[in-house]
PDB file of C-alpha atoms and ligand atoms in Angstrom:
ATOM      1  CA  UNK A  85     120.075  90.807 107.791  1.00  0.00           C
ATOM      2  CA  UNK A  86     120.597  92.762 104.606  1.00  0.00           C
ATOM      3  CA  UNK A  87     119.236  96.213 103.974  1.00  0.00           C
ATOM      4  CA  UNK A  88     116.297  95.111 101.849  1.00  0.00           C
ATOM      5  CA  UNK A  89     115.161  92.662 104.505  1.00  0.00           C
ATOM      6  CA  UNK A  90     115.417  95.361 107.162  1.00  0.00           C
ATOM      7  CA  UNK A  91     113.340  97.683 105.034  1.00  0.00           C
ATOM      8  CA  UNK A  92     110.701  95.081 104.302  1.00  0.00           C
ATOM      9  CA  UNK A  93     110.462  94.249 107.975  1.00  0.00           C
ATOM     10  CA  UNK A  94     109.982  97.926 108.696  1.00  0.00           C
ATOM     11  CA  UNK A  95     107.131  97.938 106.225  1.00  0.00           C
ATOM     12  CA  UNK A  96     105.503  94.869 107.788  1.00  0.00           C
ATOM     13  CA  UNK A  97     106.162  93.054 104.562  1.00  0.00           C
ATOM     14  CA  UNK A  98     108.658  90.354 105.361  1.00  0.00           C
ATOM     15  CA  UNK A  99     109.111  87.599 104.264  1.00  0.00           C
ATOM     16  CA  UNK A 100     108.457  87.858 100.563  1.00  0.00           C
ATOM     17  CA  UNK A 101     107.562  85.120  98.140  1.00  0.00           C
ATOM     18  CA  UNK A 102     108.318  85.207  94.495  1.00  0.00           C
ATOM     19  CA  UNK A 103     105.821  83.633  92.113  1.00  0.00           C
ATOM     20  CA  UNK A 104     107.171  81.669  89.209  1.00  0.00           C
ATOM     21  CA  UNK A 105     107.236  83.787  86.036  1.00  0.00           C
ATOM     22  CA  UNK A 106     106.807  86.942  88.024  1.00  0.00           C
ATOM     23  CA  UNK A 107     109.617  89.426  88.313  1.00  0.00           C
ATOM     24  CA  UNK A 108     108.278  91.490  91.232  1.00  0.00           C
ATOM     25  CA  UNK A 109     108.070  89.895  94.681  1.00  0.00           C
ATOM     26  CA  UNK A 110     104.732  89.369  96.360  1.00  0.00           C
ATOM     27  CA  UNK A 111     104.125  90.020 100.032  1.00  0.00           C
ATOM     28  CA  UNK A 112     103.154  86.767 101.670  1.00  0.00           C
ATOM     29  CA  UNK A 113     103.117  87.402 105.392  1.00  0.00           C
ATOM     30  CA  UNK A 114     101.599  90.818 105.411  1.00  0.00           C
ATOM     31  CA  UNK A 115     101.870  91.841 108.998  1.00  0.00           C
ATOM     32  CA  UNK A 116     105.030  90.846 110.757  1.00  0.00           C
ATOM     33  CA  UNK A 117     104.987  90.796 114.541  1.00  0.00           C
ATOM     34  CA  UNK A 118     105.705  94.086 116.261  1.00  0.00           C
ATOM     35  CA  UNK A 119     109.134  93.039 117.518  1.00  0.00           C
ATOM     36  CA  UNK A 120     110.299  92.607 113.944  1.00  0.00           C
ATOM     37  CA  UNK A 121     109.660  96.239 113.215  1.00  0.00           C
ATOM     38  CA  UNK A 122     112.303  97.643 115.500  1.00  0.00           C
ATOM     39  CA  UNK A 123     114.962  97.308 112.826  1.00  0.00           C
ATOM     40  CA  UNK A 124     115.689 100.565 111.102  1.00  0.00           C
ATOM     41  CA  UNK A 125     117.517 100.789 107.802  1.00  0.00           C
ATOM     42  CA  UNK A 126     120.703 102.764 107.587  1.00  0.00           C
ATOM     43  CA  UNK A 127     120.268 106.426 106.748  1.00  0.00           C
ATOM     44  CA  UNK A 128     120.098 107.119 103.059  1.00  0.00           C
ATOM     45  CA  UNK A 129     122.932 108.922 101.411  1.00  0.00           C
ATOM     46  CA  UNK A 130     122.052 111.872  99.271  1.00  0.00           C
ATOM     47  CA  UNK A 131     118.629 113.322  98.642  1.00  0.00           C
ATOM     48  CA  UNK A 132     115.887 113.033  96.111  1.00  0.00           C
ATOM     49  CA  UNK A 133     114.223 115.949  94.460  1.00  0.00           C
ATOM     50  CA  UNK A 134     110.691 116.375  95.822  1.00  0.00           C
ATOM     51  CA  UNK A 135     108.469 118.998  94.263  1.00  0.00           C
ATOM     52  CA  UNK A 136     104.912 120.299  94.439  1.00  0.00           C
ATOM     53  CA  UNK A 137     102.156 119.514  91.948  1.00  0.00           C
ATOM     54  CA  UNK A 138      98.719 120.787  91.149  1.00  0.00           C
ATOM     55  CA  UNK A 139      96.243 120.300  88.371  1.00  0.00           C
ATOM     56  CA  UNK A 140      95.127 123.692  87.171  1.00  0.00           C
ATOM     57  CA  UNK A 141      93.338 125.670  84.554  1.00  0.00           C
ATOM     58  CA  UNK A 142      95.932 125.680  81.835  1.00  0.00           C
ATOM     59  CA  UNK A 143      94.188 125.818  78.552  1.00  0.00           C
ATOM     60  CA  UNK A 144      96.924 125.061  76.051  1.00  0.00           C
ATOM     61  CA  UNK A 145      98.014 121.776  77.518  1.00  0.00           C
ATOM     62  CA  UNK A 146      96.894 118.311  76.558  1.00  0.00           C
ATOM     63  CA  UNK A 147      94.902 116.286  79.027  1.00  0.00           C
ATOM     64  CA  UNK A 148      93.164 119.371  80.272  1.00  0.00           C
ATOM     65  CA  UNK A 149      91.595 118.816  83.645  1.00  0.00           C
ATOM     66  CA  UNK A 150      88.375 120.133  85.026  1.00  0.00           C
ATOM     67  CA  UNK A 151      88.403 118.744  88.527  1.00  0.00           C
ATOM     68  CA  UNK A 152      88.985 122.034  90.135  1.00  0.00           C
ATOM     69  CA  UNK A 153      86.066 124.033  91.250  1.00  0.00           C
ATOM     70  CA  UNK A 154      87.857 127.100  90.080  1.00  0.00           C
ATOM     71  CA  UNK A 155      85.402 129.665  91.324  1.00  0.00           C
ATOM     72  CA  UNK A 156      88.024 131.133  93.586  1.00  0.00           C
ATOM     73  CA  UNK A 157      91.041 130.708  91.346  1.00  0.00           C
ATOM     74  CA  UNK A 158      92.960 133.879  90.811  1.00  0.00           C
ATOM     75  CA  UNK A 159      93.030 134.818  87.148  1.00  0.00           C
ATOM     76  CA  UNK A 160      96.479 136.330  87.500  1.00  0.00           C
ATOM     77  CA  UNK A 161      97.751 132.907  88.538  1.00  0.00           C
ATOM     78  CA  UNK A 162      96.339 131.336  85.406  1.00  0.00           C
ATOM     79  CA  UNK A 163      97.964 134.033  83.326  1.00  0.00           C
ATOM     80  CA  UNK A 164     101.276 133.506  85.046  1.00  0.00           C
ATOM     81  CA  UNK A 165     101.077 129.826  84.124  1.00  0.00           C
ATOM     82  CA  UNK A 166     101.878 130.738  80.552  1.00  0.00           C
ATOM     83  CA  UNK A 167     105.052 132.436  81.769  1.00  0.00           C
ATOM     84  CA  UNK A 168     106.141 129.231  83.437  1.00  0.00           C
ATOM     85  CA  UNK A 169     105.933 127.175  80.258  1.00  0.00           C
ATOM     86  CA  UNK A 170     109.409 127.876  79.019  1.00  0.00           C
ATOM     87  CA  UNK A 171     111.351 128.277  82.228  1.00  0.00           C
ATOM     88  CA  UNK A 172     114.505 126.278  82.893  1.00  0.00           C
ATOM     89  CA  UNK A 173     115.355 124.935  86.352  1.00  0.00           C
ATOM     90  CA  UNK A 174     117.061 128.044  87.791  1.00  0.00           C
ATOM     91  CA  UNK A 175     114.299 130.385  86.653  1.00  0.00           C
ATOM     92  CA  UNK A 176     111.577 128.018  87.794  1.00  0.00           C
ATOM     93  CA  UNK A 177     113.154 127.681  91.241  1.00  0.00           C
ATOM     94  CA  UNK A 178     113.450 131.430  91.501  1.00  0.00           C
ATOM     95  CA  UNK A 179     109.847 131.928  90.451  1.00  0.00           C
ATOM     96  CA  UNK A 180     108.649 129.488  93.095  1.00  0.00           C
ATOM     97  CA  UNK A 181     110.813 131.192  95.717  1.00  0.00           C
ATOM     98  CA  UNK A 182     109.277 134.552  94.808  1.00  0.00           C
ATOM     99  CA  UNK A 183     105.712 133.273  94.451  1.00  0.00           C
ATOM    100  CA  UNK A 184     102.983 135.006  96.437  1.00  0.00           C
ATOM    101  CA  UNK A 185     100.153 133.995  94.118  1.00  0.00           C
ATOM    102  CA  UNK A 186      98.016 132.379  96.798  1.00  0.00           C
ATOM    103  CA  UNK A 187      97.422 132.886 100.487  1.00  0.00           C
ATOM    104  CA  UNK A 188      99.548 129.926 101.564  1.00  0.00           C
ATOM    105  CA  UNK A 189     102.794 131.839 101.182  1.00  0.00           C
ATOM    106  CA  UNK A 190     101.842 134.326 103.884  1.00  0.00           C
ATOM    107  CA  UNK A 191     101.441 131.539 106.417  1.00  0.00           C
ATOM    108  CA  UNK A 192     104.532 129.434 105.723  1.00  0.00           C
ATOM    109  CA  UNK A 193     108.209 129.852 106.460  1.00  0.00           C
ATOM    110  CA  UNK A 194     109.498 129.148 102.992  1.00  0.00           C
ATOM    111  CA  UNK A 195     108.538 127.502  99.740  1.00  0.00           C
ATOM    112  CA  UNK A 196     109.457 123.844  99.284  1.00  0.00           C
ATOM    113  CA  UNK A 197     110.338 123.394  95.648  1.00  0.00           C
ATOM    114  CA  UNK A 198     111.267 119.743  95.470  1.00  0.00           C
ATOM    115  CA  UNK A 199     114.322 117.559  95.681  1.00  0.00           C
ATOM    116  CA  UNK A 200     116.091 114.845  93.765  1.00  0.00           C
ATOM    117  CA  UNK A 201     117.482 113.820  90.468  1.00  0.00           C
ATOM    118  CA  UNK A 202     116.322 116.304  87.869  1.00  0.00           C
ATOM    119  CA  UNK A 203     116.488 113.610  85.220  1.00  0.00           C
ATOM    120  CA  UNK A 204     114.858 110.927  87.331  1.00  0.00           C
ATOM    121  CA  UNK A 205     112.813 108.153  85.795  1.00  0.00           C
ATOM    122  CA  UNK A 206     110.681 108.033  88.942  1.00  0.00           C
ATOM    123  CA  UNK A 207     108.642 110.969  90.171  1.00  0.00           C
ATOM    124  CA  UNK A 208     106.829 110.709  93.504  1.00  0.00           C
ATOM    125  CA  UNK A 209     104.256 113.377  94.190  1.00  0.00           C
ATOM    126  CA  UNK A 210     102.841 114.147  97.627  1.00  0.00           C
ATOM    127  CA  UNK A 211     100.345 116.689  98.839  1.00  0.00           C
ATOM    128  CA  UNK A 212     102.178 119.609 100.385  1.00  0.00           C
ATOM    129  CA  UNK A 213     104.857 120.455 102.931  1.00  0.00           C
ATOM    130  CA  UNK A 214     104.237 119.773 106.604  1.00  0.00           C
ATOM    131  CA  UNK A 215     105.928 121.393 109.585  1.00  0.00           C
ATOM    132  CA  UNK A 216     109.295 119.657 109.110  1.00  0.00           C
ATOM    133  CA  UNK A 217     109.376 120.381 105.412  1.00  0.00           C
ATOM    134  CA  UNK A 218     108.432 124.002 106.058  1.00  0.00           C
ATOM    135  CA  UNK A 219     111.367 124.306 108.452  1.00  0.00           C
ATOM    136  CA  UNK A 220     113.919 122.510 106.309  1.00  0.00           C
ATOM    137  CA  UNK A 221     112.756 123.606 102.874  1.00  0.00           C
ATOM    138  CA  UNK A 222     112.739 120.068 101.566  1.00  0.00           C
ATOM    139  CA  UNK A 223     109.853 117.688 100.887  1.00  0.00           C
ATOM    140  CA  UNK A 224     109.219 114.542 102.914  1.00  0.00           C
ATOM    141  CA  UNK A 225     111.803 114.996 105.634  1.00  0.00           C
ATOM    142  CA  UNK A 226     109.534 114.206 108.609  1.00  0.00           C
ATOM    143  CA  UNK A 227     108.112 110.879 109.749  1.00  0.00           C
ATOM    144  CA  UNK A 228     106.162 110.397 106.536  1.00  0.00           C
ATOM    145  CA  UNK A 229     109.364 111.089 104.659  1.00  0.00           C
ATOM    146  CA  UNK A 230     111.182 108.375 106.584  1.00  0.00           C
ATOM    147  CA  UNK A 231     108.510 105.934 105.580  1.00  0.00           C
ATOM    148  CA  UNK A 232     108.715 107.123 102.005  1.00  0.00           C
ATOM    149  CA  UNK A 233     112.465 106.503 102.080  1.00  0.00           C
ATOM    150  CA  UNK A 234     111.765 102.976 103.277  1.00  0.00           C
ATOM    151  CA  UNK A 235     109.205 102.450 100.558  1.00  0.00           C
ATOM    152  CA  UNK A 236     111.786 103.570  98.018  1.00  0.00           C
ATOM    153  CA  UNK A 237     114.399 101.255  99.468  1.00  0.00           C
ATOM    154  CA  UNK A 238     111.960  98.362  99.324  1.00  0.00           C
ATOM    155  CA  UNK A 239     111.946  98.685  95.553  1.00  0.00           C
ATOM    156  CA  UNK A 240     115.668  99.418  95.422  1.00  0.00           C
ATOM    157  CA  UNK A 241     115.337 103.146  94.908  1.00  0.00           C
ATOM    158  CA  UNK A 242     116.639 105.938  97.044  1.00  0.00           C
ATOM    159  CA  UNK A 243     116.552 109.658  97.349  1.00  0.00           C
ATOM    160  CA  UNK A 244     118.984 111.378  95.101  1.00  0.00           C
ATOM    161  CA  UNK A 245     119.261 108.534  92.635  1.00  0.00           C
ATOM    162  CA  UNK A 246     116.874 108.328  89.721  1.00  0.00           C
ATOM    163  CA  UNK A 247     114.103 109.630  91.971  1.00  0.00           C
ATOM    164  CA  UNK A 248     112.551 113.040  92.236  1.00  0.00           C
ATOM    165  CA  UNK A 249     110.021 113.906  94.931  1.00  0.00           C
ATOM    166  CA  UNK A 250     107.513 116.715  94.680  1.00  0.00           C
ATOM    167  CA  UNK A 251     104.312 118.003  96.200  1.00  0.00           C
ATOM    168  CA  UNK A 252     101.088 119.334  94.808  1.00  0.00           C
ATOM    169  CA  UNK A 253     101.583 122.671  96.585  1.00  0.00           C
ATOM    170  CA  UNK A 254     104.911 124.284  97.461  1.00  0.00           C
ATOM    171  CA  UNK A 255     103.813 126.066 100.596  1.00  0.00           C
ATOM    172  CA  UNK A 256     102.653 124.507 103.833  1.00  0.00           C
ATOM    173  CA  UNK A 257      98.903 124.779 104.351  1.00  0.00           C
ATOM    174  CA  UNK A 258      98.085 126.001 107.866  1.00  0.00           C
ATOM    175  CA  UNK A 259      97.614 123.303 110.498  1.00  0.00           C
ATOM    176  CA  UNK A 260      98.446 120.657 107.904  1.00  0.00           C
ATOM    177  CA  UNK A 261      95.054 120.992 106.286  1.00  0.00           C
ATOM    178  CA  UNK A 262      94.645 119.746 102.748  1.00  0.00           C
ATOM    179  CA  UNK A 263      95.335 122.384 100.121  1.00  0.00           C
ATOM    180  CA  UNK A 264      92.205 124.061  98.777  1.00  0.00           C
ATOM    181  CA  UNK A 265      91.201 123.776  95.149  1.00  0.00           C
ATOM    182  CA  UNK A 266      92.216 127.338  94.316  1.00  0.00           C
ATOM    183  CA  UNK A 267      95.606 126.859  95.989  1.00  0.00           C
ATOM    184  CA  UNK A 268      96.147 123.705  93.987  1.00  0.00           C
ATOM    185  CA  UNK A 269      95.080 125.429  90.800  1.00  0.00           C
ATOM    186  CA  UNK A 270      97.444 128.308  91.402  1.00  0.00           C
ATOM    187  CA  UNK A 271     100.443 126.149  92.215  1.00  0.00           C
ATOM    188  CA  UNK A 272      99.954 123.398  89.670  1.00  0.00           C
ATOM    189  CA  UNK A 273     101.803 125.024  86.767  1.00  0.00           C
ATOM    190  CA  UNK A 274     105.012 124.726  88.783  1.00  0.00           C
ATOM    191  CA  UNK A 275     104.699 121.005  89.096  1.00  0.00           C
ATOM    192  CA  UNK A 276     103.596 120.734  85.537  1.00  0.00           C
ATOM    193  CA  UNK A 277     106.782 122.465  84.451  1.00  0.00           C
ATOM    194  CA  UNK A 278     108.848 120.271  86.737  1.00  0.00           C
ATOM    195  CA  UNK A 279     107.338 117.211  85.095  1.00  0.00           C
ATOM    196  CA  UNK A 280     108.137 118.616  81.668  1.00  0.00           C
ATOM    197  CA  UNK A 281     111.739 119.234  82.669  1.00  0.00           C
ATOM    198  CA  UNK A 282     112.258 115.921  84.423  1.00  0.00           C
ATOM    199  CA  UNK A 283     110.442 113.784  81.839  1.00  0.00           C
ATOM    200  CA  UNK A 284     109.944 110.903  84.273  1.00  0.00           C
ATOM    201  CA  UNK A 285     109.108 107.442  83.003  1.00  0.00           C
ATOM    202  CA  UNK A 286     106.648 106.842  85.829  1.00  0.00           C
ATOM    203  CA  UNK A 287     104.765 109.072  88.236  1.00  0.00           C
ATOM    204  CA  UNK A 288     103.646 107.736  91.601  1.00  0.00           C
ATOM    205  CA  UNK A 289     100.842 109.790  93.116  1.00  0.00           C
ATOM    206  CA  UNK A 290     100.981 109.559  96.907  1.00  0.00           C
ATOM    207  CA  UNK A 291      97.478 109.893  98.280  1.00  0.00           C
ATOM    208  CA  UNK A 292      94.216 111.260  97.099  1.00  0.00           C
ATOM    209  CA  UNK A 293      95.187 114.920  96.781  1.00  0.00           C
ATOM    210  CA  UNK A 294      98.056 114.122  94.429  1.00  0.00           C
ATOM    211  CA  UNK A 295      96.016 111.575  92.489  1.00  0.00           C
ATOM    212  CA  UNK A 296      93.049 113.895  92.106  1.00  0.00           C
ATOM    213  CA  UNK A 297      95.186 116.826  91.064  1.00  0.00           C
ATOM    214  CA  UNK A 298      97.241 114.884  88.542  1.00  0.00           C
ATOM    215  CA  UNK A 299      94.419 112.868  87.068  1.00  0.00           C
ATOM    216  CA  UNK A 300      91.919 115.669  87.083  1.00  0.00           C
ATOM    217  CA  UNK A 301      89.155 113.557  88.494  1.00  0.00           C
ATOM    218  CA  UNK A 302      87.744 113.008  91.900  1.00  0.00           C
ATOM    219  CA  UNK A 303      87.597 109.332  92.728  1.00  0.00           C
ATOM    220  CA  UNK A 304      88.273 107.166  95.743  1.00  0.00           C
ATOM    221  CA  UNK A 305      91.860 106.126  96.228  1.00  0.00           C
ATOM    222  CA  UNK A 306      90.740 102.512  96.268  1.00  0.00           C
ATOM    223  CA  UNK A 307      89.261 102.819  92.819  1.00  0.00           C
ATOM    224  CA  UNK A 308      92.435 104.429  91.436  1.00  0.00           C
ATOM    225  CA  UNK A 309      94.903 101.887  92.844  1.00  0.00           C
ATOM    226  CA  UNK A 310      96.109  98.936  90.821  1.00  0.00           C
ATOM    227  CA  UNK A 311      95.556 100.595  87.468  1.00  0.00           C
ATOM    228  CA  UNK A 312      97.860 102.291  85.070  1.00  0.00           C
ATOM    229  CA  UNK A 313      96.820 105.903  84.493  1.00  0.00           C
ATOM    230  CA  UNK A 314      98.193 108.536  82.212  1.00  0.00           C
ATOM    231  CA  UNK A 315      99.430 112.032  82.904  1.00  0.00           C
ATOM    232  CA  UNK A 316     100.180 113.825  79.664  1.00  0.00           C
ATOM    233  CA  UNK A 317     101.524 110.634  78.133  1.00  0.00           C
ATOM    234  CA  UNK A 318     103.449 109.552  81.236  1.00  0.00           C
ATOM    235  CA  UNK A 319     102.303 106.377  83.018  1.00  0.00           C
ATOM    236  CA  UNK A 320     101.017 107.135  86.502  1.00  0.00           C
ATOM    237  CA  UNK A 321     100.098 104.898  89.391  1.00  0.00           C
ATOM    238  CA  UNK A 322      98.330 105.750  92.635  1.00  0.00           C
ATOM    239  CA  UNK A 323      99.119 104.572  96.128  1.00  0.00           C
ATOM    240  CA  UNK A 324      98.544 105.612  99.717  1.00  0.00           C
ATOM    241  CA  UNK A 325     100.172 108.661 101.215  1.00  0.00           C
ATOM    242  CA  UNK A 326     102.912 107.667 103.690  1.00  0.00           C
ATOM    243  CA  UNK A 327     101.292 109.791 106.413  1.00  0.00           C
ATOM    244  CA  UNK A 328      98.119 107.751 106.003  1.00  0.00           C
ATOM    245  CA  UNK A 329     100.159 104.554 106.231  1.00  0.00           C
ATOM    246  CA  UNK A 330     101.644 105.777 109.500  1.00  0.00           C
ATOM    247  CA  UNK A 331      98.122 106.171 110.857  1.00  0.00           C
ATOM    248  CA  UNK A 332      96.886 102.929 109.291  1.00  0.00           C
ATOM    249  CA  UNK A 333      99.808 100.509 109.290  1.00  0.00           C
ATOM    250  CA  UNK A 334      97.598  97.605 108.237  1.00  0.00           C
ATOM    251  CA  UNK A 335      97.357  99.258 104.834  1.00  0.00           C
ATOM    252  CA  UNK A 336     101.093  98.940 104.269  1.00  0.00           C
ATOM    253  CA  UNK A 337     100.527  95.605 102.630  1.00  0.00           C
ATOM    254  CA  UNK A 338      98.383  97.262  99.991  1.00  0.00           C
ATOM    255  CA  UNK A 339     101.024  99.921  99.530  1.00  0.00           C
ATOM    256  CA  UNK A 340     103.515  97.149  98.925  1.00  0.00           C
ATOM    257  CA  UNK A 341     101.245  95.694  96.249  1.00  0.00           C
ATOM    258  CA  UNK A 342     101.148  99.144  94.671  1.00  0.00           C
ATOM    259  CA  UNK A 343     104.926  99.423  94.747  1.00  0.00           C
ATOM    260  CA  UNK A 344     105.266  96.027  93.084  1.00  0.00           C
ATOM    261  CA  UNK A 345     102.760  97.178  90.499  1.00  0.00           C
ATOM    262  CA  UNK A 346     104.797 100.341  90.001  1.00  0.00           C
ATOM    263  CA  UNK A 347     107.936  98.305  89.369  1.00  0.00           C
ATOM    264  CA  UNK A 348     106.075  96.205  86.807  1.00  0.00           C
ATOM    265  CA  UNK A 349     104.663  99.341  85.217  1.00  0.00           C
ATOM    266  CA  UNK A 350     108.119 100.859  85.035  1.00  0.00           C
ATOM    267  CA  UNK A 351     109.282  97.795  83.127  1.00  0.00           C
ATOM    268  CA  UNK A 352     106.289  97.836  80.830  1.00  0.00           C
ATOM    269  CA  UNK A 353     104.794  94.755  82.438  1.00  0.00           C
ATOM    270  CA  UNK A 354     101.642  96.260  83.910  1.00  0.00           C
TER     271      UNK A 354
HETATM  272  N1  URA B1785     103.462 115.183 103.209  1.00  0.00           N
HETATM  273  C1  URA B1785     103.469 115.560 101.910  1.00  0.00           C
HETATM  274  O1  URA B1785     102.508 115.349 101.173  1.00  0.00           O
HETATM  275  N2  URA B1785     104.564 116.152 101.460  1.00  0.00           N
HETATM  276  C2  URA B1785     105.617 116.410 102.196  1.00  0.00           C
HETATM  277  O2  URA B1785     106.578 116.963 101.686  1.00  0.00           O
HETATM  278  C3  URA B1785     105.580 116.009 103.540  1.00  0.00           C
HETATM  279  C4  URA B1785     104.503 115.398 104.019  1.00  0.00           C
END
């Protein structure tokens, strides 16, 4: 069994059928029997850059968003966003390390900036660090991260190679709660700057928090899937968060459809 087959089995997505005149494979048997799922792919060499993202009140930028109920947003954070505009990687990393702009920093071990190829064509954006990420200082290193690695492998990507991974917020929210609107607003300029520096060709928003923050609108994940969106001129697609897929494995088939759509979008075929 080759690596791709192992990965697709892990995702409940094997075997695949390929339609005539269609470059991306289509999942045919969507839910493989349990015994097929025992196969684990080999560990991935290298790492991808994963970062944190948030849609915030940043008035000079195109595609200004208004999704945030910004009643609680700290004005000093908005002001500091303008300082972030021109930062290069080292300065940006340092600024994130030193950031105490919202209450999340007081409750986490360390900031989790992001990981991967700083010139990646693919940018995956999650919600925020969990316990494992908080300990290791790197995004998506826990169970959800393993699944994300498998999702990447399924479309022939891997951490550290043409992929950058980031989160909406850089600090772990307590008890793994979703980040609050003001926390997202405060942290978003960091992701925004990361996107500007990376210049990805495609952004994949993992879950509703990332999608809502990046698109600046509150909509159901279902309504955002399967469509090509735009983030400041960069094509963006929406799929399920890997942690949700771990809780709802039957949805992996839909995630696979989204990944196939992402591949088509990346090649200008969506
Ligand atoms: N979930 C996320 O959204 N990001 C991580 O880095 C880990 C889990």
